[in-house]
Coordinates of C-alpha atoms in Angstrom, one line a residue:
Chain A
M444 CA -5.3 -17.9 -11.1
A445 CA -5.2 -15.0 -8.8
Y446 CA -1.7 -13.6 -8.2
I447 CA -2.2 -12.6 -4.5
E448 CA -5.1 -14.2 -2.9
L449 CA -6.5 -13.4 0.6
K450 CA -9.0 -15.9 2.0
D451 CA -10.8 -14.8 5.2
V452 CA -7.6 -13.2 6.7
S453 CA -7.8 -11.8 10.1
Y454 CA -4.8 -10.3 11.9
R455 CA -4.0 -8.8 15.3
Y456 CA -0.7 -7.0 16.1
P457 CA 1.0 -8.3 19.3
Y458 CA -0.2 -6.7 22.5
T459 CA -3.3 -5.3 21.0
K460 CA -6.9 -6.2 21.5
E461 CA -8.5 -5.1 18.3
Q462 CA -7.9 -7.0 15.1
A463 CA -6.2 -4.8 12.4
L464 CA -7.7 -6.9 9.6
K465 CA -11.1 -8.6 9.9
N466 CA -12.1 -11.4 7.6
V467 CA -10.5 -9.9 4.5
T468 CA -11.0 -11.9 1.3
Y469 CA -9.7 -10.5 -2.0
S470 CA -7.9 -11.6 -5.1
F471 CA -5.3 -9.4 -6.8
E472 CA -4.6 -10.2 -10.4
R473 CA -1.2 -9.9 -12.0
G474 CA -0.4 -6.7 -14.0
K475 CA -3.1 -4.6 -12.6
F476 CA -3.0 -1.2 -10.8
Y477 CA -4.8 -1.3 -7.4
G478 CA -5.5 1.7 -5.2
I479 CA -6.1 1.2 -1.5
I480 CA -8.0 4.1 0.1
G481 CA -9.9 4.9 3.3
E482 CA -9.6 6.4 6.7
N483 CA -6.4 6.3 8.7
G484 CA -6.4 3.4 11.0
G485 CA -8.6 1.4 8.7
G486 CA -6.1 -1.3 7.9
K487 CA -4.5 0.1 4.7
T488 CA -0.9 -0.3 5.8
T489 CA -1.5 -3.6 7.5
L490 CA -2.8 -5.1 4.4
C491 CA 0.5 -3.9 2.7
N492 CA 2.6 -5.4 5.5
L493 CA 0.8 -8.7 4.9
I494 CA 1.2 -8.8 1.2
R495 CA 4.9 -8.1 1.6
G496 CA 5.2 -10.9 4.2
L497 CA 6.3 -8.5 7.0
I498 CA 3.2 -10.0 8.6
P499 CA 3.9 -12.6 10.0
H500 CA 7.7 -12.6 9.6
F501 CA 8.5 -9.2 11.1
Y502 CA 5.3 -8.4 13.0
L503 CA 4.4 -11.5 14.9
G504 CA 0.8 -11.2 16.2
R505 CA -1.9 -13.5 15.2
L506 CA -2.6 -14.4 11.6
K507 CA -5.7 -16.3 10.6
G508 CA -6.9 -17.4 7.2
E509 CA -4.9 -17.8 4.1
A510 CA -2.7 -15.3 2.3
L511 CA -1.2 -16.7 -0.9
V512 CA 1.4 -14.9 -3.0
D513 CA 1.9 -16.7 -6.3
G514 CA 0.2 -19.8 -4.8
V515 CA 2.5 -19.9 -1.7
D516 CA 1.3 -18.9 1.8
V517 CA 3.1 -15.9 3.2
R518 CA 3.9 -18.0 6.2
D519 CA 6.0 -20.3 4.0
W520 CA 7.7 -17.7 2.0
D521 CA 11.4 -17.0 2.9
T522 CA 11.6 -13.2 3.5
G523 CA 14.5 -12.8 1.2
E524 CA 12.7 -14.6 -1.6
I525 CA 9.5 -12.6 -1.2
S526 CA 11.4 -9.4 -1.2
A527 CA 12.9 -10.2 -4.5
K528 CA 9.3 -10.6 -5.9
I529 CA 7.5 -7.7 -4.1
G530 CA 9.0 -4.3 -3.5
Y531 CA 7.7 -2.2 -0.6
V532 CA 7.9 1.5 -0.4
F533 CA 7.2 2.5 3.1
Q534 CA 5.0 5.4 4.1
N535 CA 7.7 6.9 6.3
P536 CA 10.9 7.4 4.4
F537 CA 12.8 7.4 7.7
T538 CA 11.8 3.8 8.1
Q539 CA 13.0 2.9 4.8
I540 CA 16.4 4.5 4.6
S541 CA 19.0 2.3 6.1
G542 CA 20.9 4.9 8.0
I543 CA 24.1 3.0 7.4
K544 CA 25.1 4.4 4.0
E545 CA 26.9 7.6 3.6
T546 CA 25.7 8.6 0.2
V547 CA 22.4 8.5 -1.7
F548 CA 24.1 6.4 -4.4
E549 CA 25.1 3.7 -1.9
E550 CA 21.7 3.8 -0.3
V551 CA 19.9 3.2 -3.6
A552 CA 22.4 0.4 -4.4
I553 CA 22.1 -1.4 -1.1
G554 CA 19.5 -3.9 -2.3
L555 CA 21.3 -4.8 -5.5
E556 CA 24.5 -5.1 -3.4
N557 CA 22.9 -7.6 -1.2
L558 CA 21.7 -9.6 -4.2
G559 CA 25.2 -9.7 -5.5
V560 CA 24.4 -7.9 -8.9
P561 CA 27.6 -7.3 -10.9
K562 CA 29.2 -3.9 -10.3
D563 CA 28.8 -2.4 -13.7
E564 CA 25.2 -3.4 -13.9
M565 CA 24.5 -2.1 -10.5
I566 CA 26.0 1.3 -11.3
E567 CA 24.0 1.6 -14.5
R568 CA 20.7 0.6 -12.8
V569 CA 21.3 3.0 -9.9
I570 CA 22.1 5.9 -12.2
N571 CA 19.0 5.3 -14.4
V572 CA 16.7 5.2 -11.5
C573 CA 18.2 8.4 -9.9
E574 CA 17.7 10.1 -13.2
M575 CA 14.2 8.9 -13.5
L576 CA 13.4 10.2 -10.0
N577 CA 15.3 13.5 -10.4
I578 CA 17.8 12.8 -7.6
E579 CA 20.8 12.6 -9.7
D580 CA 22.2 15.8 -8.3
L581 CA 21.9 14.3 -4.8
V582 CA 23.8 11.0 -5.4
K583 CA 26.9 12.2 -3.4
N584 CA 24.8 13.7 -0.5
N585 CA 24.3 11.9 2.9
P586 CA 20.7 10.5 3.0
N587 CA 20.4 11.7 6.5
E588 CA 20.8 15.3 5.5
L589 CA 18.0 15.4 3.0
S590 CA 14.7 17.1 3.2
R591 CA 11.6 15.0 3.8
G592 CA 10.6 15.3 0.2
Q593 CA 14.0 14.2 -1.1
R594 CA 14.2 11.3 1.3
Q595 CA 10.8 10.2 0.0
R596 CA 12.2 10.1 -3.5
V597 CA 15.5 8.3 -2.4
A598 CA 13.4 5.6 -0.6
F599 CA 11.3 5.2 -3.7
A600 CA 14.4 4.9 -5.8
S601 CA 15.9 2.2 -3.6
I602 CA 13.0 0.0 -4.3
I603 CA 12.4 0.7 -8.0
V604 CA 16.0 -0.2 -8.7
M605 CA 15.2 -3.7 -7.5
D606 CA 12.9 -4.2 -10.6
T607 CA 10.5 -6.5 -8.7
D608 CA 7.3 -7.8 -10.5
T609 CA 5.1 -6.2 -7.9
L610 CA 5.3 -2.9 -6.0
V611 CA 3.5 -2.1 -2.8
I612 CA 3.6 1.7 -2.4
D613 CA 2.4 3.3 0.9
E614 CA 1.6 7.0 0.5
P615 CA 4.6 7.9 -1.7
T616 CA 3.8 11.5 -2.1
S617 CA 2.7 12.7 1.3
Q618 CA 5.7 15.0 1.6
L619 CA 5.8 16.1 -2.0
D620 CA 4.6 19.3 -3.8
P621 CA 2.2 19.0 -6.8
E622 CA 5.0 18.8 -9.3
G623 CA 6.8 16.1 -7.4
T624 CA 3.6 14.2 -6.8
E625 CA 2.8 14.1 -10.5
S626 CA 6.2 13.0 -11.4
V627 CA 5.9 10.1 -9.0
F628 CA 2.6 9.1 -10.5
E629 CA 4.1 9.3 -14.0
I630 CA 6.8 6.9 -12.9
I631 CA 4.2 4.5 -11.3
R632 CA 2.3 4.7 -14.4
S633 CA 5.2 3.7 -16.6
L634 CA 6.0 0.9 -14.2
K635 CA 2.5 -0.4 -14.6
E636 CA 2.8 -0.1 -18.4
S637 CA 5.9 -2.2 -18.3
G638 CA 3.7 -5.0 -16.9
K639 CA 4.2 -4.6 -13.1
T640 CA 1.5 -5.2 -10.5
I641 CA 1.0 -2.1 -8.5
I642 CA -0.7 -1.8 -5.1
L643 CA -0.8 1.8 -4.0
V644 CA -2.1 3.4 -0.8
E645 CA -2.8 7.0 -1.4
H646 CA -5.1 9.9 -0.1
K647 CA -4.8 12.1 -3.2
I648 CA -8.0 10.9 -4.6
D649 CA -7.8 12.9 -7.9
L650 CA -4.7 11.0 -8.8
I651 CA -6.1 7.6 -7.7
A652 CA -9.1 8.3 -10.0
E653 CA -6.8 9.1 -12.9
H654 CA -4.4 6.2 -12.6
C655 CA -5.8 3.1 -10.8
E656 CA -7.9 0.3 -12.3
E657 CA -9.4 -1.3 -9.2
I658 CA -10.1 0.3 -5.8
L659 CA -10.3 -1.2 -2.3
V660 CA -11.8 1.0 0.4
M661 CA -10.6 -0.1 3.9
Q662 CA -12.6 0.8 7.0
G663 CA -12.3 -0.7 10.5
G664 CA -10.0 -3.5 9.3
K665 CA -12.4 -4.6 6.6
I666 CA -12.7 -4.1 2.9
A667 CA -15.7 -1.9 3.0
M668 CA -16.1 -1.7 -0.8
S669 CA -14.1 -2.8 -3.8
G670 CA -14.5 -2.6 -7.5
P671 CA -13.5 -0.8 -10.7
T672 CA -12.3 2.7 -10.0
K673 CA -15.1 4.4 -11.8
A674 CA -17.9 2.6 -9.9
I675 CA -16.3 3.3 -6.5
L676 CA -15.4 6.9 -7.0
S677 CA -18.5 8.1 -8.7
D678 CA -20.6 6.8 -5.9
F679 CA -21.6 9.5 -3.4
G680 CA -22.0 6.8 -0.8
T681 CA -18.3 6.2 -0.8
L682 CA -18.0 9.4 1.3
D683 CA -19.6 7.7 4.1
L684 CA -16.8 5.2 4.3
G685 CA -14.3 7.9 5.5
T686 CA -12.7 8.7 2.2
M687 CA -13.0 11.5 -0.3
I688 CA -14.3 11.2 -3.8
P689 CA -12.8 13.3 -6.7
A690 CA -13.9 17.0 -6.9
T691 CA -15.2 16.3 -10.4
A692 CA -17.5 13.6 -9.0
V693 CA -18.7 16.0 -6.3
F694 CA -19.3 18.5 -9.2
G695 CA -21.2 15.8 -11.1
H696 CA -23.6 15.2 -8.2
A697 CA -24.0 18.9 -7.6
M698 CA -25.0 19.4 -11.3
K699 CA -27.6 16.7 -10.8
E700 CA -28.9 18.3 -7.6
A701 CA -29.2 21.6 -9.5
G702 CA -31.4 20.1 -12.2
K703 CA -28.5 20.2 -14.8
P704 CA -27.5 16.6 -14.8
L705 CA -24.6 15.3 -16.9
A706 CA -24.9 12.0 -18.8
D707 CA -22.6 10.3 -16.2
I708 CA -20.7 11.2 -13.0
P709 CA -17.1 12.1 -14.0
I710 CA -14.2 11.1 -11.9
T711 CA -11.4 12.7 -13.9
L712 CA -10.9 16.2 -15.4
D713 CA -11.0 14.9 -19.0
E714 CA -14.2 13.1 -18.4
A715 CA -15.8 16.2 -16.8
V716 CA -14.8 18.4 -19.7
E717 CA -16.2 15.9 -22.1
L718 CA -19.5 15.4 -20.3
V719 CA -20.1 19.2 -19.9
E720 CA -19.4 19.8 -23.5
R721 CA -21.7 17.0 -24.6
R722 CA -24.5 18.3 -22.4
G723 CA -26.0 20.6 -25.1
E724 CA -26.2 17.9 -27.7
Chain B
M1166 CA -0.5 44.1 16.0
A1167 CA 1.3 42.3 13.3
I1168 CA 4.3 40.2 12.2
E1169 CA 6.3 42.4 9.9
V1170 CA 9.1 40.9 7.7
K1171 CA 11.2 43.8 6.4
N1172 CA 13.8 43.4 3.7
A1173 CA 14.8 40.1 5.3
S1174 CA 17.3 37.6 3.9
F1175 CA 18.5 34.4 5.4
V1176 CA 21.7 32.6 4.8
Y1177 CA 22.3 29.3 6.7
P1178 CA 25.6 28.9 8.4
N1179 CA 27.0 26.7 5.6
G1180 CA 26.6 29.6 3.3
F1181 CA 23.3 28.4 1.6
K1182 CA 21.1 31.4 0.9
A1183 CA 17.5 30.4 1.5
L1184 CA 15.7 33.7 1.4
E1185 CA 16.2 36.9 -0.5
N1186 CA 14.7 40.2 0.4
I1187 CA 11.4 39.1 1.9
N1188 CA 8.8 41.7 2.7
I1189 CA 5.5 40.8 4.2
V1190 CA 3.1 42.0 6.9
I1191 CA 0.7 39.6 8.5
N1192 CA -1.9 41.4 10.5
E1193 CA -3.7 40.0 13.6
G1194 CA -6.8 37.9 12.7
E1195 CA -5.7 37.1 9.1
R1196 CA -5.6 33.6 7.7
V1197 CA -2.6 33.2 5.3
A1198 CA -1.5 30.2 3.3
I1199 CA 2.0 30.1 1.9
V1200 CA 2.3 27.9 -1.3
G1201 CA 5.2 27.0 -3.6
Q1202 CA 7.5 24.2 -4.7
N1203 CA 9.5 22.1 -2.2
G1204 CA 12.8 24.1 -1.6
A1205 CA 11.2 27.5 -2.3
G1206 CA 12.0 28.9 1.2
K1207 CA 8.6 28.5 2.8
T1208 CA 9.7 26.7 5.9
T1209 CA 12.8 28.9 6.4
C1210 CA 10.5 32.0 6.0
V1211 CA 8.0 31.0 8.7
K1212 CA 10.8 29.9 11.0
M1213 CA 12.0 33.6 10.8
M1214 CA 8.5 34.7 11.9
N1215 CA 8.8 32.8 15.2
G1216 CA 12.5 33.6 15.9
L1217 CA 13.8 30.1 15.1
N1218 CA 15.7 31.7 12.3
K1219 CA 17.0 35.3 12.8
P1220 CA 17.3 37.1 9.5
T1221 CA 21.0 37.5 8.4
E1222 CA 19.9 40.8 6.7
G1223 CA 16.8 43.0 7.4
D1224 CA 14.4 42.7 10.3
V1225 CA 11.4 40.7 11.6
I1226 CA 9.2 42.6 14.0
V1227 CA 6.6 40.6 16.0
D1228 CA 4.0 43.0 17.7
G1229 CA 6.5 45.7 17.9
M1230 CA 9.5 43.4 19.1
N1231 CA 12.5 42.9 16.8
T1232 CA 13.2 39.1 16.9
K1233 CA 16.9 39.9 17.0
D1234 CA 16.5 41.4 20.4
K1235 CA 14.6 38.5 22.0
T1236 CA 15.1 34.8 22.5
T1237 CA 13.3 32.4 20.4
A1238 CA 11.5 31.0 23.5
F1239 CA 10.2 34.6 24.1
I1240 CA 8.9 35.1 20.6
A1241 CA 7.4 31.6 20.6
K1242 CA 5.0 32.8 23.3
S1243 CA 3.4 34.9 20.7
V1244 CA 4.1 32.9 17.5
G1245 CA 3.6 29.2 17.8
Y1246 CA 5.1 26.9 15.2
V1247 CA 4.0 23.4 14.4
F1248 CA 6.9 21.5 12.7
Q1249 CA 6.3 19.7 9.5
N1250 CA 7.6 16.6 11.2
P1251 CA 5.9 16.2 14.6
D1252 CA 8.6 14.1 15.8
E1253 CA 10.8 17.1 16.1
Q1254 CA 8.7 18.5 18.8
I1255 CA 7.1 15.6 20.7
F1256 CA 9.1 14.2 23.6
N1257 CA 6.6 13.4 26.4
S1258 CA 5.4 9.9 27.2
T1259 CA 1.7 10.5 27.0
V1260 CA -0.4 12.8 24.8
R1261 CA -1.7 14.5 27.8
A1262 CA 1.7 15.3 29.2
E1263 CA 2.7 16.5 25.9
V1264 CA -0.2 18.9 25.5
E1265 CA 0.2 20.1 29.2
Y1266 CA 3.9 20.5 29.0
V1267 CA 4.4 24.2 28.3
L1268 CA 1.6 25.0 30.7
R1269 CA 3.1 23.2 33.6
Y1270 CA 6.5 24.7 32.7
F1271 CA 5.0 28.2 33.2
K1272 CA 3.2 27.0 36.3
L1273 CA -0.2 28.0 35.3
P1274 CA -3.0 27.4 37.7
E1275 CA -4.5 23.8 37.6
K1276 CA -7.9 25.0 36.5
E1277 CA -6.4 27.0 33.6
I1278 CA -4.4 24.1 32.5
K1279 CA -7.4 21.9 32.5
E1280 CA -9.4 24.4 30.5
R1281 CA -6.8 24.9 27.9
V1282 CA -6.1 21.4 27.4
K1283 CA -9.8 20.7 27.0
R1284 CA -10.1 23.3 24.3
A1285 CA -7.0 22.2 22.5
V1286 CA -8.0 18.5 22.6
Q1287 CA -11.4 19.3 21.4
L1288 CA -10.2 21.4 18.5
T1289 CA -7.8 18.7 17.3
D1290 CA -10.1 15.7 18.1
I1291 CA -7.5 13.7 20.1
A1292 CA -9.6 13.1 23.2
G1293 CA -9.4 9.4 22.7
Y1294 CA -5.6 9.3 22.8
L1295 CA -4.8 11.3 26.0
D1296 CA -3.2 8.3 27.9
I1297 CA -1.4 6.9 25.0
N1298 CA 2.3 7.3 24.2
P1299 CA 2.4 9.7 21.1
L1300 CA 5.1 7.5 19.5
D1301 CA 2.5 4.6 19.4
L1302 CA 0.2 6.8 17.3
P1303 CA 0.2 7.1 13.5
Y1304 CA 1.9 10.1 11.9
P1305 CA -1.3 12.1 11.1
I1306 CA -2.5 11.7 14.7
R1307 CA 1.0 12.7 16.1
K1308 CA 0.7 15.8 14.0
F1309 CA -2.6 16.7 15.8
V1310 CA -0.8 16.1 19.1
A1311 CA 1.9 18.6 18.1
I1312 CA -0.8 21.1 17.0
A1313 CA -2.7 20.7 20.3
A1314 CA 0.4 21.3 22.3
V1315 CA 0.9 24.6 20.5
I1316 CA -2.8 25.6 20.7
A1317 CA -2.8 25.0 24.5
S1318 CA 0.1 27.5 24.9
K1319 CA -2.3 30.1 23.5
P1320 CA -0.1 32.0 21.0
K1321 CA -1.6 34.9 19.1
Y1322 CA -0.2 33.5 15.8
I1323 CA -0.1 29.8 14.9
I1324 CA 2.0 28.5 12.1
L1325 CA 1.0 25.1 10.7
D1326 CA 3.7 23.5 8.4
E1327 CA 1.9 21.2 6.0
P1328 CA -0.8 20.1 8.3
T1329 CA -2.7 18.0 5.7
A1330 CA 0.2 15.7 4.7
G1331 CA -1.1 12.2 5.2
Q1332 CA -4.4 13.2 6.6
D1333 CA -7.6 11.4 5.6
K1334 CA -11.0 12.9 5.0
H1335 CA -11.8 13.1 8.7
G1336 CA -8.3 14.7 9.5
T1337 CA -8.7 17.3 6.8
E1338 CA -12.2 18.2 8.0
T1339 CA -10.9 18.5 11.6
L1340 CA -8.3 20.9 10.4
S1341 CA -10.8 23.1 8.6
M1342 CA -13.0 23.2 11.6
M1343 CA -10.1 23.9 13.9
I1344 CA -8.9 26.8 11.8
S1345 CA -12.4 28.5 11.8
E1346 CA -12.6 28.0 15.6
L1347 CA -9.2 29.5 16.1
E1348 CA -10.3 32.5 14.1
K1349 CA -13.3 32.9 16.5
D1350 CA -10.8 32.8 19.4
G1351 CA -8.9 35.6 17.6
V1352 CA -5.8 33.6 16.6
T1353 CA -4.0 34.4 13.4
V1354 CA -3.4 31.2 11.4
I1355 CA -0.5 30.9 9.0
T1356 CA 0.0 27.6 7.0
I1357 CA 2.4 26.2 4.5
T1358 CA 0.7 23.8 2.2
H1359 CA 0.8 21.8 -1.0
D1360 CA -2.9 21.1 -0.8
M1361 CA -4.5 23.7 -3.0
D1362 CA -8.1 22.7 -2.1
F1363 CA -7.2 23.2 1.5
A1364 CA -5.6 26.6 0.8
V1365 CA -8.6 27.9 -1.2
A1366 CA -11.2 26.6 1.2
N1367 CA -9.7 27.9 4.4
F1368 CA -7.4 30.9 3.8
D1369 CA -8.3 34.4 2.6
R1370 CA -4.9 35.3 1.7
I1371 CA -2.4 33.3 -0.4
V1372 CA 1.3 34.0 -0.6
A1373 CA 3.2 32.4 -3.4
M1374 CA 7.0 31.7 -3.0
S1375 CA 9.5 30.7 -5.6
Q1376 CA 13.3 30.5 -5.5
K1377 CA 13.8 32.3 -2.2
K1378 CA 11.4 35.1 -2.9
I1379 CA 7.8 36.0 -2.4
I1380 CA 6.4 36.4 -6.0
A1381 CA 2.8 37.1 -5.3
D1382 CA 0.4 37.9 -2.4
G1383 CA -3.3 38.2 -2.8
N1384 CA -6.7 36.3 -2.6
A1385 CA -7.1 32.8 -4.1
K1386 CA -8.5 34.1 -7.3
E1387 CA -5.7 36.5 -7.9
I1388 CA -3.2 33.8 -7.3
F1389 CA -4.6 30.7 -8.9
W1390 CA -6.0 32.5 -11.9
N1391 CA -2.7 34.2 -12.7
E1392 CA -1.0 31.7 -15.1
D1393 CA 2.3 33.4 -14.7
I1394 CA 2.2 33.0 -11.0
V1395 CA 0.9 29.5 -11.2
S1396 CA 3.7 28.4 -13.4
R1397 CA 6.5 30.3 -11.7
A1398 CA 5.5 29.0 -8.2
R1399 CA 4.9 25.5 -9.7
I1400 CA 1.5 25.3 -8.0
K1401 CA -1.8 24.0 -9.4
K1402 CA -5.3 25.3 -9.6
T1403 CA -7.9 23.4 -7.7
Q1404 CA -9.5 20.7 -9.9
I1405 CA -12.6 22.7 -10.2
G1406 CA -10.6 25.8 -11.3
E1407 CA -8.9 23.7 -13.9
L1408 CA -12.2 22.5 -15.2
A1409 CA -13.6 26.0 -15.4
K1410 CA -10.5 27.0 -17.3
R1411 CA -10.9 24.2 -19.8
L1412 CA -14.5 24.9 -20.3
N1413 CA -13.8 28.7 -20.7
V1414 CA -16.2 29.5 -18.0
P1415 CA -15.7 33.2 -17.1
G1416 CA -15.3 34.7 -13.6
E1417 CA -12.2 33.0 -12.3
V1418 CA -14.1 30.0 -10.7
L1419 CA -12.5 28.0 -8.0
F1420 CA -15.4 26.4 -6.2
C1421 CA -17.9 23.8 -7.1
E1422 CA -21.1 25.7 -6.3
E1423 CA -19.8 28.7 -8.4
L1424 CA -19.2 26.4 -11.4
V1425 CA -22.6 24.7 -11.1
E1426 CA -24.3 28.1 -11.0
K1427 CA -22.5 29.2 -14.2
L1428 CA -23.2 26.3 -16.3

C-alpha cells in the first residue's frame, strides 16, 4: 500500500482565484527518496504543506480530493500526531525558528521538550544532531543572531532531532555555500539509508540527480512529469517544463548533436566519466 | 573611475575582525564575482564598497571620494547594494511604490520616473507584479523587486548579494540577461555568489576570498583550475570543469561546448 496517497487533489489558498494544486494524483512509497523540482510558483511548497497537514489545518482554503497519509485522510489527522510522523523543514528558516528560545540548544530541543522526552535523552539527541550539522560551536548563541546559512542549519537540526519516519524538506540549501550544501545532502542521504522517507524540494539539479530515486516535476499546480530520476533528468524535454537538467545531461545531448554520441545520456559526474571512457571501446 | 579598496581592514563594534588588509580595484564596466565560503568576509567586503561599512583601517575610494568623508546615502547614489535578504530593504506596500521610492524621494520628473521604472521592471521581469504587496510575493520574486529598486536609482556600480539563491531556471536566465543588459547600459556589476555556473557564465573576473582575505583574483580559468585556490576558498569547479579534470582533457575546460569540441 502506498504510504502517502494523493487522489485527484485540488487546492486553493484562501482569498485566491487560482488553484495552487490541480488534480494531483500520486503515490509516495515508504523508504524512498523523492525530489520535487520545477518552476517557482509551480506548487512545490503547496504540495509539501499538504503532505505535512498544514493544508487544511493551518492554511484553510478549499481542498478537494483525497490526501491519505498512512491510510488516514489529512483532514482527519490531529496536527500533533501528524507532526510526530512527518518532519517539515521550511524553506525560510525565519519561519521555522520559534523566536522564543534564547539559545540554539533550546531551539533544537523545543520539539522534544513538547513531546516530554526525558531530559538525559533529550540532551544526548540534541548534542548528536548539532554535531552532525556542524553547529556544536553555536549551541550557546542566540538563534536570532545567526547568519542566514547558520539559521538554515539550526532549523534543519530542530527537525532531524525529532527522528520522524518521514522528512519533507523544502530547499534546505538555498543559503549555503557548496561545502555546506554537500554536507546537508550527506546527512539527508544517511537519513534515507536509515530507512526514512524523504521528500525534498530543491533547485540544485546536480545534487538531485545524484541522490534522489524518483522525481516529480511541478508546473502550474500540476505534476507535469514524474518517474525515475534517470528518465526525467536525461530527457531534454524536461527543460521545457521550467526546470534545469544536470550539466552532464546537457553535455550528453551536445555530444550527440556533434556526432559523437555516448551510449547513454549521463545525469551524474560518475556516469559521464564512465560513458566517455567507454566510448572508444 | 573605479572603486579602490586600499589596505582596508574591518573590525565590527563587538571586536570581531571580519576583514584583513583587503586590496582590490574594480574599474568601471567590469563584471566581478566574489566567491568563497560562508563567513569568508564577502558581504562585509562589499558593504565597504558602498559605504555601509567604513573600513576601520585603510581606505575605500569610490570615483575619487573617500567613503570616510561621505555619508552612506551619498556613496549609495554611485554604488547600489542589493541585500542578500530582500526583506532588509523592502518596505513599501506595492511593488511599484517600492521601485519608485528613491526616484520620488529625489523628486525626479514624472517622465523620467516612468522611464526608469519601465527599464528596471523590464530587466527584472516583474511587470506582472506592480500592484501587488511585495510581502505577498515569494522570496525569489521579492529579490527581483529589491534589484529593480536599485536599478531604477541608476547607480554606476551595482552589487548583488547572492542573487541566484532560490531562483528557478527562469529566474537564473532573467539574471543573466539582466547582467548583460546592465553592461550595455555601462553599469559595473559586482556579485557575491555560491553558484559557480552562474559566476563562470556571467563574470569575466572572479575574486576568491577565504578567512577574511582575498586569496586570488583572475579570470574563471585562473581561479577554478588552480587546485590550491579551489581548496583554500572551499569553492567548486563547474560540473563540466570537474568532468574535464577527471577525463584529463587539457586546456582548463569550464564550458560544455569546449569539452565537446575536445573529445
